[in-house]
């Protein structure tokens, strides 16, 4: 019997009579088994100049009738503040390795128009003169920084490694970070420094970022990060990591880096694993079997973290390099976009919300390994939190998951054991917990995959007791989603919990994501 089975079995044996209606699940929170602090940055977002993400999603322009802050959609900023959005990665994605940051600075009316990286996709090819096809560069570095500042977040810039030189990259750092008036670029910027710490060195360098082999990319990474002046800001470099289970990419990069000098590990702050769990069925139309199948694929993230981490540890014994999983999500087939230029635009359903909860819980459970993560992408795209077109905007069920999960930020992740039978290929019940020393608070989040039946959950605290508890839940049928006509169809509500010191019981509705907050005694 392994530890997981033992704790579940013990918990099950100790628990009292169960609800006759719902199936049974158990959860144990081991308060003394601390994993690591949950960095707020694992709740980060990704913004690319792709389809309707920037133009129509974020940027509406200063002259727009849509309420805006210096051209930025105000409703979006307001909602992002509410969920404590911590970080935005920009400007790509594949777009980043085609982008010349100098096109997006200086007076807006003088900025050049360029062919967008994604212009050749069948969907955009059909369009005439559209910003998704011909990049107008209205939204450049200053506009992005304004967006980040308004949302109260941090910027993470992805540098063009495929098409630009290390010198030009250094120029962007100068533009962002040099004290005002000290360099020519700082004068063009014309604002106080942006103090950008996080810099991605290329994107998917095994593919759209240059078709490199890992050892070749390692050379480029070293060139770009060698003596890069930060202008007083400690630069944190994120190296382009593997696609899903490509362990050779991880091995090849670290092998080559360490062979040159083990000290070079200090240059890598984050290792950018990308994982899209794909689709099963359509974005909105899918069978129950496809629902479970996709959740099962999403749960693969945990094994990917373990596998790549083990290889990283062969070269980096002290594990100073952590994961920056800067693209993740469920990438569905086309067909549900609300506007013809919303490339990869998809409606988010309750199934996607469970994937969001499942994935964030995995990051929390590996808080010692995952330092940053960005869901792809913020608006009008893959696994988005928002859909916005012209003057209309809605929050998808994913948004509500980020809202439910935000209380984990900065907490100490503690070990949890969840016990319930599988639902098809998906874990029926899973979750994470964090303890917050400041106010002796415990946050537990969990996902319940079953499409039809509720689940009675007995939650036991080992090493503490709760004085009070309150819970919220997001629930619906797997295909449920919000529309412009019914934007509030799926939203969280209060969930009843009954508390007896170290024991809590509650009933998870079918297909649901819950957050329970307890004050410990
Ligand atoms: O998120 C869409 C694309 O997916 C990104 O541009 C790329 O990095 C990835 O392949």
Coordinates of C-alpha atoms and ligand atoms in Angstrom, one line a residue:
X1 CA 0.0 0.0 0.0
X2 CA 1.6 3.4 -1.0
X3 CA 1.2 6.5 1.1
X4 CA -1.6 7.9 -1.1
X5 CA -3.7 4.7 -0.8
X6 CA -2.9 4.4 2.9
X7 CA -4.0 7.9 3.8
X8 CA -7.2 7.6 1.7
X9 CA -8.0 4.2 3.3
X10 CA -7.4 5.5 6.8
X11 CA -9.5 8.6 6.1
X12 CA -12.2 6.5 4.7
X13 CA -12.2 4.1 7.7
X14 CA -12.5 7.0 10.1
X15 CA -15.3 8.8 8.4
X16 CA -18.9 8.6 9.5
X17 CA -22.0 7.6 7.5
X18 CA -22.1 9.0 4.0
X19 CA -24.9 10.7 2.1
X20 CA -27.1 8.1 0.6
X21 CA -27.6 10.1 -2.6
X22 CA -24.1 11.1 -3.7
X23 CA -21.0 9.0 -4.3
X24 CA -18.2 9.3 -1.9
X25 CA -14.9 11.0 -2.0
X26 CA -12.3 11.9 0.6
X27 CA -9.7 14.6 0.9
X28 CA -6.9 14.9 3.5
X29 CA -4.9 18.0 4.1
X30 CA -1.6 17.3 5.8
X31 CA -0.9 20.7 7.3
X32 CA 2.6 19.8 8.5
X33 CA 3.9 18.7 5.1
X34 CA 4.9 21.9 3.4
X35 CA 5.8 22.0 -0.3
X36 CA 6.7 25.6 -1.0
X37 CA 5.2 29.0 -1.4
X38 CA 2.7 29.4 -4.2
X39 CA 4.1 32.2 -6.4
X40 CA 1.3 34.5 -7.6
X41 CA 3.1 34.3 -10.9
X42 CA 1.7 30.8 -11.6
X43 CA -1.7 32.5 -12.1
X44 CA -0.2 34.5 -15.1
X45 CA -1.5 35.2 -18.6
X46 CA -0.3 35.2 -22.1
X47 CA -1.1 37.9 -24.7
X48 CA 0.0 37.5 -28.3
X49 CA -0.6 39.6 -31.4
X50 CA -2.8 36.9 -32.8
X51 CA -6.3 37.1 -34.2
X52 CA -8.5 39.1 -31.8
X53 CA -6.3 39.0 -28.7
X54 CA -4.8 42.5 -28.9
X55 CA -7.0 44.3 -31.4
X56 CA -10.6 43.9 -30.4
X57 CA -9.6 42.1 -27.1
X58 CA -7.4 44.5 -25.2
X59 CA -6.9 47.5 -27.5
X60 CA -9.9 49.4 -28.7
X61 CA -8.1 52.7 -29.3
X62 CA -8.3 56.1 -27.5
X63 CA -11.0 57.4 -29.8
X64 CA -13.3 54.4 -29.3
X65 CA -16.8 54.8 -27.8
X66 CA -16.0 51.6 -25.8
X67 CA -15.0 52.7 -22.3
X68 CA -11.2 52.7 -22.3
X69 CA -8.1 53.7 -20.4
X70 CA -5.8 55.3 -22.9
X71 CA -7.1 53.0 -25.6
X72 CA -7.2 49.8 -23.4
X73 CA -10.6 48.1 -22.8
X74 CA -11.6 49.3 -19.3
X75 CA -13.9 46.4 -18.4
X76 CA -11.1 44.0 -19.0
X77 CA -8.7 45.9 -16.7
X78 CA -11.4 46.1 -14.0
X79 CA -12.0 42.3 -14.1
X80 CA -8.2 41.5 -14.1
X81 CA -7.7 43.6 -11.0
X82 CA -10.5 41.6 -9.3
X83 CA -8.7 38.3 -9.8
X84 CA -5.3 39.8 -8.9
X85 CA -3.8 39.0 -12.3
X86 CA -0.1 38.9 -11.5
X87 CA 1.7 38.7 -14.9
X88 CA 1.3 39.1 -18.6
X89 CA 3.6 37.6 -21.2
X90 CA 3.8 39.5 -24.5
X91 CA 4.1 39.8 -27.5
X92 CA 4.1 36.1 -28.4
X93 CA 4.2 33.2 -29.0
X94 CA 5.4 32.6 -32.5
X95 CA 4.7 36.3 -33.2
X96 CA 7.5 37.3 -30.8
X97 CA 10.2 35.7 -33.0
X98 CA 9.0 37.9 -35.9
X99 CA 8.5 41.1 -34.0
X100 CA 10.8 44.1 -34.1
X101 CA 10.1 46.0 -30.9
X102 CA 11.3 49.2 -32.6
X103 CA 8.2 49.2 -34.8
X104 CA 6.0 49.6 -31.7
X105 CA 7.7 52.7 -30.1
X106 CA 7.6 56.4 -30.7
X107 CA 4.7 58.4 -32.0
X108 CA 1.8 56.1 -32.9
X109 CA 1.0 57.7 -36.2
X110 CA 4.5 57.2 -37.5
X111 CA 4.7 53.5 -36.7
X112 CA 5.0 51.1 -39.6
X113 CA 2.5 48.5 -40.7
X114 CA 3.8 44.9 -41.0
X115 CA 2.6 41.6 -42.1
X116 CA 1.5 39.7 -39.0
X117 CA 3.2 36.3 -38.4
X118 CA -0.3 34.6 -38.5
X119 CA -1.4 36.4 -41.7
X120 CA -1.0 33.2 -43.7
X121 CA -3.5 31.1 -41.7
X122 CA -6.5 30.2 -43.8
X123 CA -8.8 32.2 -41.5
X124 CA -6.9 35.5 -41.8
X125 CA -5.9 35.0 -45.4
X126 CA -9.5 35.7 -46.4
X127 CA -9.5 39.1 -44.6
X128 CA -8.7 42.4 -46.4
X129 CA -7.0 45.1 -44.5
X130 CA -7.3 44.0 -40.9
X131 CA -5.0 44.6 -37.9
X132 CA -5.0 40.9 -37.3
X133 CA -3.4 40.5 -40.7
X134 CA -1.4 43.7 -41.1
X135 CA 0.0 44.7 -37.7
X136 CA -0.5 48.4 -37.3
X137 CA 1.8 48.6 -34.2
X138 CA -0.7 50.8 -32.4
X139 CA -0.2 48.5 -29.4
X140 CA 3.5 48.6 -28.7
X141 CA 5.8 48.5 -25.6
X142 CA 4.4 51.6 -23.9
X143 CA 0.8 50.6 -24.5
X144 CA 1.5 47.1 -23.2
X145 CA 3.2 48.5 -20.1
X146 CA 0.3 50.8 -19.5
X147 CA -2.1 47.8 -19.6
X148 CA 0.1 45.9 -17.2
X149 CA 0.3 48.8 -14.8
X150 CA -3.4 49.5 -14.9
X151 CA -4.1 45.8 -14.1
X152 CA -1.5 45.9 -11.2
X153 CA 0.6 43.1 -12.7
X154 CA 4.2 42.5 -13.9
X155 CA 5.4 42.4 -17.4
X156 CA 7.2 39.5 -19.1
X157 CA 8.6 40.2 -22.5
X158 CA 9.5 37.6 -25.1
X159 CA 12.5 38.5 -27.2
X160 CA 12.9 37.8 -30.9
X161 CA 15.8 35.3 -31.1
X162 CA 15.1 34.0 -34.6
X163 CA 15.2 37.4 -36.4
X164 CA 17.1 39.8 -34.2
X165 CA 20.6 40.1 -32.7
X166 CA 21.7 40.1 -29.1
X167 CA 22.6 43.8 -29.6
X168 CA 19.0 44.6 -30.7
X169 CA 17.7 42.6 -27.7
X170 CA 19.9 44.7 -25.4
X171 CA 18.4 47.8 -27.0
X172 CA 14.9 46.6 -25.9
X173 CA 16.2 46.2 -22.3
X174 CA 17.7 49.7 -22.5
X175 CA 14.4 51.1 -23.9
X176 CA 12.5 49.5 -21.0
X177 CA 14.9 49.9 -18.1
X178 CA 17.4 52.7 -18.5
X179 CA 16.7 55.7 -16.2
X180 CA 14.8 58.5 -18.0
X181 CA 17.2 60.8 -19.9
X182 CA 20.3 58.5 -19.5
X183 CA 20.2 56.9 -23.0
X184 CA 18.6 57.8 -26.3
X185 CA 16.1 54.9 -26.0
X186 CA 15.0 56.1 -22.6
X187 CA 14.2 59.4 -24.1
X188 CA 12.1 57.8 -26.9
X189 CA 10.3 55.9 -24.1
X190 CA 9.6 59.2 -22.3
X191 CA 8.3 57.7 -19.1
X192 CA 9.9 56.4 -15.9
X193 CA 11.6 53.0 -16.4
X194 CA 9.4 50.0 -16.7
X195 CA 11.8 47.9 -14.6
X196 CA 11.2 44.7 -16.6
X197 CA 12.7 41.7 -14.8
X198 CA 11.4 38.8 -16.9
X199 CA 12.7 38.2 -20.4
X200 CA 12.0 35.2 -22.5
X201 CA 14.8 34.3 -24.8
X202 CA 12.9 33.3 -27.9
X203 CA 9.8 31.1 -28.0
X204 CA 9.4 27.5 -29.1
X205 CA 12.9 27.6 -30.5
X206 CA 12.6 24.0 -31.6
X207 CA 9.8 25.2 -34.0
X208 CA 8.5 28.6 -35.1
X209 CA 11.3 30.2 -33.1
X210 CA 14.1 29.1 -35.4
X211 CA 13.9 25.3 -35.9
X212 CA 17.0 24.9 -33.6
X213 CA 18.4 21.7 -32.2
X214 CA 18.6 22.0 -28.4
X215 CA 22.4 22.4 -28.3
X216 CA 22.2 25.1 -31.0
X217 CA 19.6 26.9 -29.0
X218 CA 21.8 26.6 -25.9
X219 CA 24.5 28.6 -27.8
X220 CA 22.0 31.3 -28.8
X221 CA 20.7 31.5 -25.3
X222 CA 24.2 32.0 -24.0
X223 CA 24.9 34.7 -26.6
X224 CA 21.7 36.6 -25.7
X225 CA 22.2 36.5 -22.0
X226 CA 25.9 37.2 -21.9
X227 CA 26.6 40.5 -20.3
X228 CA 23.1 41.8 -20.9
X229 CA 22.9 45.1 -19.1
X230 CA 19.8 45.3 -16.9
X231 CA 20.2 49.0 -15.9
X232 CA 20.0 48.1 -12.2
X233 CA 17.2 45.6 -12.7
X234 CA 18.1 42.0 -11.9
X235 CA 17.2 40.3 -15.2
X236 CA 15.5 36.9 -15.0
X237 CA 15.9 34.9 -18.2
X238 CA 13.4 32.3 -19.3
X239 CA 14.8 29.7 -21.7
X240 CA 12.5 28.2 -24.5
X241 CA 11.6 24.8 -23.1
X242 CA 10.1 21.7 -24.6
X243 CA 6.8 20.9 -26.2
X244 CA 5.0 18.5 -24.0
X245 CA 6.9 15.3 -23.5
X246 CA 10.0 16.1 -25.6
X247 CA 12.6 15.1 -23.0
X248 CA 15.4 15.2 -25.5
X249 CA 15.0 19.0 -25.8
X250 CA 15.4 19.4 -22.0
X251 CA 18.3 17.0 -21.9
X252 CA 20.0 18.5 -24.9
X253 CA 19.8 22.1 -23.7
X254 CA 21.0 21.5 -20.1
X255 CA 23.7 19.1 -21.2
X256 CA 25.1 21.6 -23.6
X257 CA 24.8 24.5 -21.1
X258 CA 26.5 22.7 -18.3
X259 CA 29.2 21.2 -20.6
X260 CA 30.3 24.8 -21.3
X261 CA 30.2 25.7 -17.6
X262 CA 27.9 24.6 -14.7
X263 CA 27.9 28.3 -13.6
X264 CA 25.8 29.1 -16.6
X265 CA 22.8 27.5 -14.8
X266 CA 22.6 30.8 -13.0
X267 CA 21.5 32.5 -16.2
X268 CA 18.4 30.4 -16.5
X269 CA 15.6 31.6 -14.1
X270 CA 12.8 29.6 -15.8
X271 CA 12.4 26.7 -18.1
X272 CA 9.4 27.3 -20.4
X273 CA 7.6 24.0 -20.8
X274 CA 4.6 24.4 -23.2
X275 CA 1.7 22.0 -23.0
X276 CA -1.7 22.2 -24.8
X277 CA -3.8 19.2 -24.0
X278 CA -5.5 19.4 -27.4
X279 CA -9.1 18.7 -27.9
X280 CA -11.5 15.8 -27.9
X281 CA -14.7 16.6 -29.8
X282 CA -15.4 20.2 -30.5
X283 CA -15.1 23.2 -28.2
X284 CA -18.8 23.2 -27.3
X285 CA -20.2 20.0 -28.9
X286 CA -18.6 16.9 -27.4
X287 CA -19.7 13.6 -25.8
X288 CA -19.3 12.7 -22.1
X289 CA -16.6 10.3 -23.1
X290 CA -14.7 13.1 -24.8
X291 CA -15.2 15.3 -21.7
X292 CA -13.4 12.7 -19.6
X293 CA -10.8 12.1 -22.3
X294 CA -9.7 15.7 -22.4
X295 CA -9.6 16.0 -18.7
X296 CA -7.4 13.0 -18.6
X297 CA -5.1 14.6 -21.1
X298 CA -5.0 17.8 -19.1
X299 CA -4.0 15.8 -16.0
X300 CA -0.9 14.7 -17.9
X301 CA 0.7 18.0 -16.9
X302 CA 1.7 16.5 -13.6
X303 CA 3.7 13.7 -15.2
X304 CA 5.3 16.2 -17.6
X305 CA 6.5 18.3 -14.7
X306 CA 7.9 15.2 -12.9
X307 CA 9.7 13.9 -16.0
X308 CA 11.3 17.1 -17.1
X309 CA 12.2 18.0 -13.5
X310 CA 14.0 14.7 -13.1
X311 CA 16.2 15.4 -16.2
X312 CA 16.8 19.0 -15.1
X313 CA 18.0 17.5 -11.8
X314 CA 20.7 15.5 -13.5
X315 CA 22.4 18.7 -14.5
X316 CA 21.2 21.1 -11.9
X317 CA 21.5 19.1 -8.7
X318 CA 20.3 21.9 -6.4
X319 CA 17.3 22.6 -8.7
X320 CA 18.0 26.3 -8.9
X321 CA 16.1 26.4 -12.3
X322 CA 12.4 26.2 -11.9
X323 CA 9.6 25.9 -14.5
X324 CA 8.0 28.9 -16.2
X325 CA 5.2 27.1 -18.0
X326 CA 4.3 30.1 -20.1
X327 CA 1.8 28.4 -22.4
X328 CA -0.8 25.9 -21.3
X329 CA -4.5 25.3 -22.0
X330 CA -7.0 23.2 -24.0
X331 CA -6.7 24.0 -27.7
X332 CA -9.9 23.1 -29.5
X333 CA -10.8 22.9 -33.2
X334 CA -12.1 26.0 -34.9
X335 CA -15.8 26.7 -35.2
X336 CA -16.9 28.7 -32.1
X337 CA -15.2 32.0 -32.7
X338 CA -17.5 35.1 -32.4
X339 CA -15.7 37.2 -35.1
X340 CA -14.0 36.2 -38.4
X341 CA -10.6 37.5 -37.3
X342 CA -10.6 35.7 -33.9
X343 CA -8.0 33.1 -34.9
X344 CA -8.1 30.2 -32.5
X345 CA -11.0 32.0 -30.7
X346 CA -13.0 29.5 -28.8
X347 CA -15.9 29.5 -26.4
X348 CA -14.9 28.3 -23.0
X349 CA -17.2 25.7 -21.4
X350 CA -17.4 24.1 -17.9
X351 CA -15.1 21.4 -19.3
X352 CA -12.5 24.1 -19.8
X353 CA -13.1 25.4 -16.4
X354 CA -12.3 22.0 -14.9
X355 CA -9.1 21.9 -16.9
X356 CA -8.1 25.3 -15.6
X357 CA -8.8 24.2 -12.0
X358 CA -7.0 20.8 -12.5
X359 CA -4.0 22.5 -14.0
X360 CA -3.7 25.3 -11.4
X361 CA -4.0 22.6 -8.6
X362 CA -1.1 20.7 -10.2
X363 CA 1.0 23.9 -10.2
X364 CA 0.2 24.4 -6.5
X365 CA 1.0 20.8 -5.6
X366 CA 4.4 21.4 -7.3
X367 CA 5.0 24.9 -5.9
X368 CA 8.6 23.9 -5.2
X369 CA 9.1 23.4 -9.0
X370 CA 6.8 25.8 -10.8
X371 CA 7.7 29.5 -10.4
X372 CA 5.6 30.9 -13.2
X373 CA 2.9 29.9 -15.6
X374 CA 0.8 31.7 -18.2
X375 CA -2.5 30.4 -19.5
X376 CA -2.8 30.7 -23.3
X377 CA -4.3 33.2 -24.1
X378 CA -6.1 36.0 -22.2
X379 CA -8.9 37.0 -24.5
X380 CA -10.6 35.8 -27.8
X381 CA -8.3 32.8 -28.2
X382 CA -7.3 29.4 -26.8
X383 CA -8.6 28.7 -23.2
X384 CA -9.4 32.4 -22.7
X385 CA -10.8 34.1 -19.6
X386 CA -12.7 36.6 -21.7
X387 CA -14.5 36.9 -25.0
X388 CA -14.7 40.5 -26.3
X389 CA -16.0 41.8 -29.6
X390 CA -16.6 45.5 -30.3
X391 CA -18.6 46.8 -27.4
X392 CA -19.5 43.4 -25.9
X393 CA -17.4 41.4 -23.4
X394 CA -18.1 38.3 -21.3
X395 CA -16.2 36.3 -18.7
X396 CA -15.8 32.6 -19.5
X397 CA -16.0 29.9 -16.8
X398 CA -12.2 29.9 -16.9
X399 CA -12.3 33.5 -15.5
X400 CA -14.3 32.3 -12.5
X401 CA -11.8 29.6 -11.8
X402 CA -9.0 32.2 -11.6
X403 CA -11.2 34.2 -9.3
X404 CA -11.9 31.1 -7.0
X405 CA -8.2 30.2 -6.9
X406 CA -6.7 33.6 -6.3
X407 CA -6.7 33.2 -2.5
X408 CA -3.9 30.6 -2.9
X409 CA -1.5 33.3 -4.0
X410 CA 1.5 33.6 -1.7
X411 CA 0.3 30.8 0.5
X412 CA 2.4 27.8 1.6
X413 CA 1.3 24.8 -0.4
X414 CA 0.7 21.8 1.8
X415 CA 0.4 18.2 0.8
X416 CA -3.1 16.9 0.0
X417 CA -4.5 13.4 -0.7
X418 CA -7.7 13.1 -2.7
X419 CA -9.5 9.8 -2.9
X420 CA -12.3 9.0 -5.4
X421 CA -12.6 6.5 -8.2
X422 CA -11.6 7.7 -11.7
X423 CA -14.3 9.2 -14.0
X424 CA -13.4 7.5 -17.3
X425 CA -9.8 8.6 -18.0
X426 CA -10.0 11.6 -15.7
X427 CA -9.3 11.9 -12.0
X428 CA -12.8 12.3 -10.5
X429 CA -11.7 14.5 -7.6
X430 CA -8.4 16.4 -7.3
X431 CA -7.2 19.6 -5.7
X432 CA -4.6 21.5 -3.7
X433 CA -4.3 23.4 -0.4
X434 CA -2.3 26.3 0.9
X435 CA -1.8 27.7 4.4
X436 CA -1.5 31.4 5.0
X437 CA 0.4 32.2 8.1
X438 CA -0.5 35.9 8.3
X439 CA -4.2 35.1 9.2
X440 CA -3.9 31.4 9.9
X441 CA -6.1 30.6 6.9
X442 CA -6.3 27.4 4.9
X443 CA -7.5 27.5 1.3
X444 CA -8.5 24.2 -0.4
X445 CA -9.6 24.1 -4.1
X446 CA -10.8 21.0 -5.9
X447 CA -12.3 19.9 -9.2
X448 CA -15.0 17.3 -9.6
X449 CA -15.0 15.8 -13.1
X450 CA -18.1 13.6 -13.1
X451 CA -20.6 14.8 -15.6
X452 CA -23.7 13.5 -14.0
X453 CA -23.5 12.6 -10.3
X454 CA -22.7 14.7 -7.3
X455 CA -19.9 13.7 -4.9
X456 CA -20.1 13.8 -1.1
X457 CA -16.7 14.8 0.1
X458 CA -15.3 14.3 3.6
X459 CA -12.3 16.5 4.1
X460 CA -10.0 15.9 7.1
X461 CA -7.3 18.2 8.4
X462 CA -4.3 16.5 9.8
X463 CA -2.3 18.8 12.1
X464 CA -4.9 21.4 12.7
X465 CA -8.6 22.3 13.1
X466 CA -10.9 24.8 11.5
X467 CA -12.9 27.4 13.4
X468 CA -15.0 28.5 10.5
X469 CA -15.3 27.6 6.8
X470 CA -17.0 29.1 3.8
X471 CA -17.1 27.8 0.2
X472 CA -17.9 28.8 -3.3
X473 CA -18.5 26.6 -6.3
X474 CA -18.7 26.9 -10.0
X475 CA -20.9 24.2 -11.5
X476 CA -22.8 23.3 -14.7
X477 CA -23.1 20.7 -17.4
X478 CA -19.8 20.1 -19.2
X479 CA -20.9 22.1 -22.2
X480 CA -22.3 25.0 -20.3
X481 CA -20.8 28.4 -21.2
X482 CA -21.6 32.1 -21.2
X483 CA -22.7 34.0 -24.3
X484 CA -23.1 37.7 -25.0
X485 CA -26.9 37.2 -24.6
X486 CA -26.4 35.2 -21.3
X487 CA -23.1 36.4 -19.9
X488 CA -23.9 35.3 -16.3
X489 CA -25.2 31.8 -17.0
X490 CA -22.1 30.2 -15.5
X491 CA -20.8 31.9 -12.4
X492 CA -19.8 30.9 -8.9
X493 CA -22.3 30.6 -6.0
X494 CA -22.0 29.8 -2.3
X495 CA -21.6 26.1 -1.4
X496 CA -22.8 24.7 2.0
X497 CA -20.1 23.1 4.1
X498 CA -20.6 21.5 7.5
X499 CA -17.7 21.7 9.9
X500 CA -16.7 19.6 12.9
X501 CA -13.2 20.8 14.0
X502 CA -10.8 18.8 11.9
X503 CA -13.6 17.4 9.6
X504 CA -15.5 19.1 6.8
X505 CA -18.2 17.7 4.6
X506 CA -19.7 19.1 1.5
X507 CA -21.3 18.0 -1.7
X508 CA -19.6 18.8 -5.0
X509 CA -22.2 19.1 -7.8
X510 CA -21.5 17.3 -11.0
X511 CA -18.9 19.0 -13.1
X512 CA -17.7 21.6 -10.7
X513 CA -14.8 23.5 -9.3
X514 CA -14.8 24.6 -5.6
X515 CA -12.8 26.8 -3.3
X516 CA -13.1 26.4 0.5
X517 CA -11.5 28.9 2.9
X518 CA -11.1 28.0 6.6
X519 CA -9.9 30.0 9.5
X520 CA -7.8 27.6 11.6
X521 CA -8.1 27.5 15.4
Ligands
LIG1 O1 -0.7 30.2 -28.4 C1 -0.7 30.0 -29.8 C2 0.7 29.5 -30.3 O2 0.9 28.2 -29.7 C3 1.9 30.3 -29.9 O3 2.1 31.4 -30.7 C4 3.0 29.3 -29.9 O4 4.0 29.6 -29.1 C5 2.3 28.0 -29.7 O5 2.7 27.0 -30.6

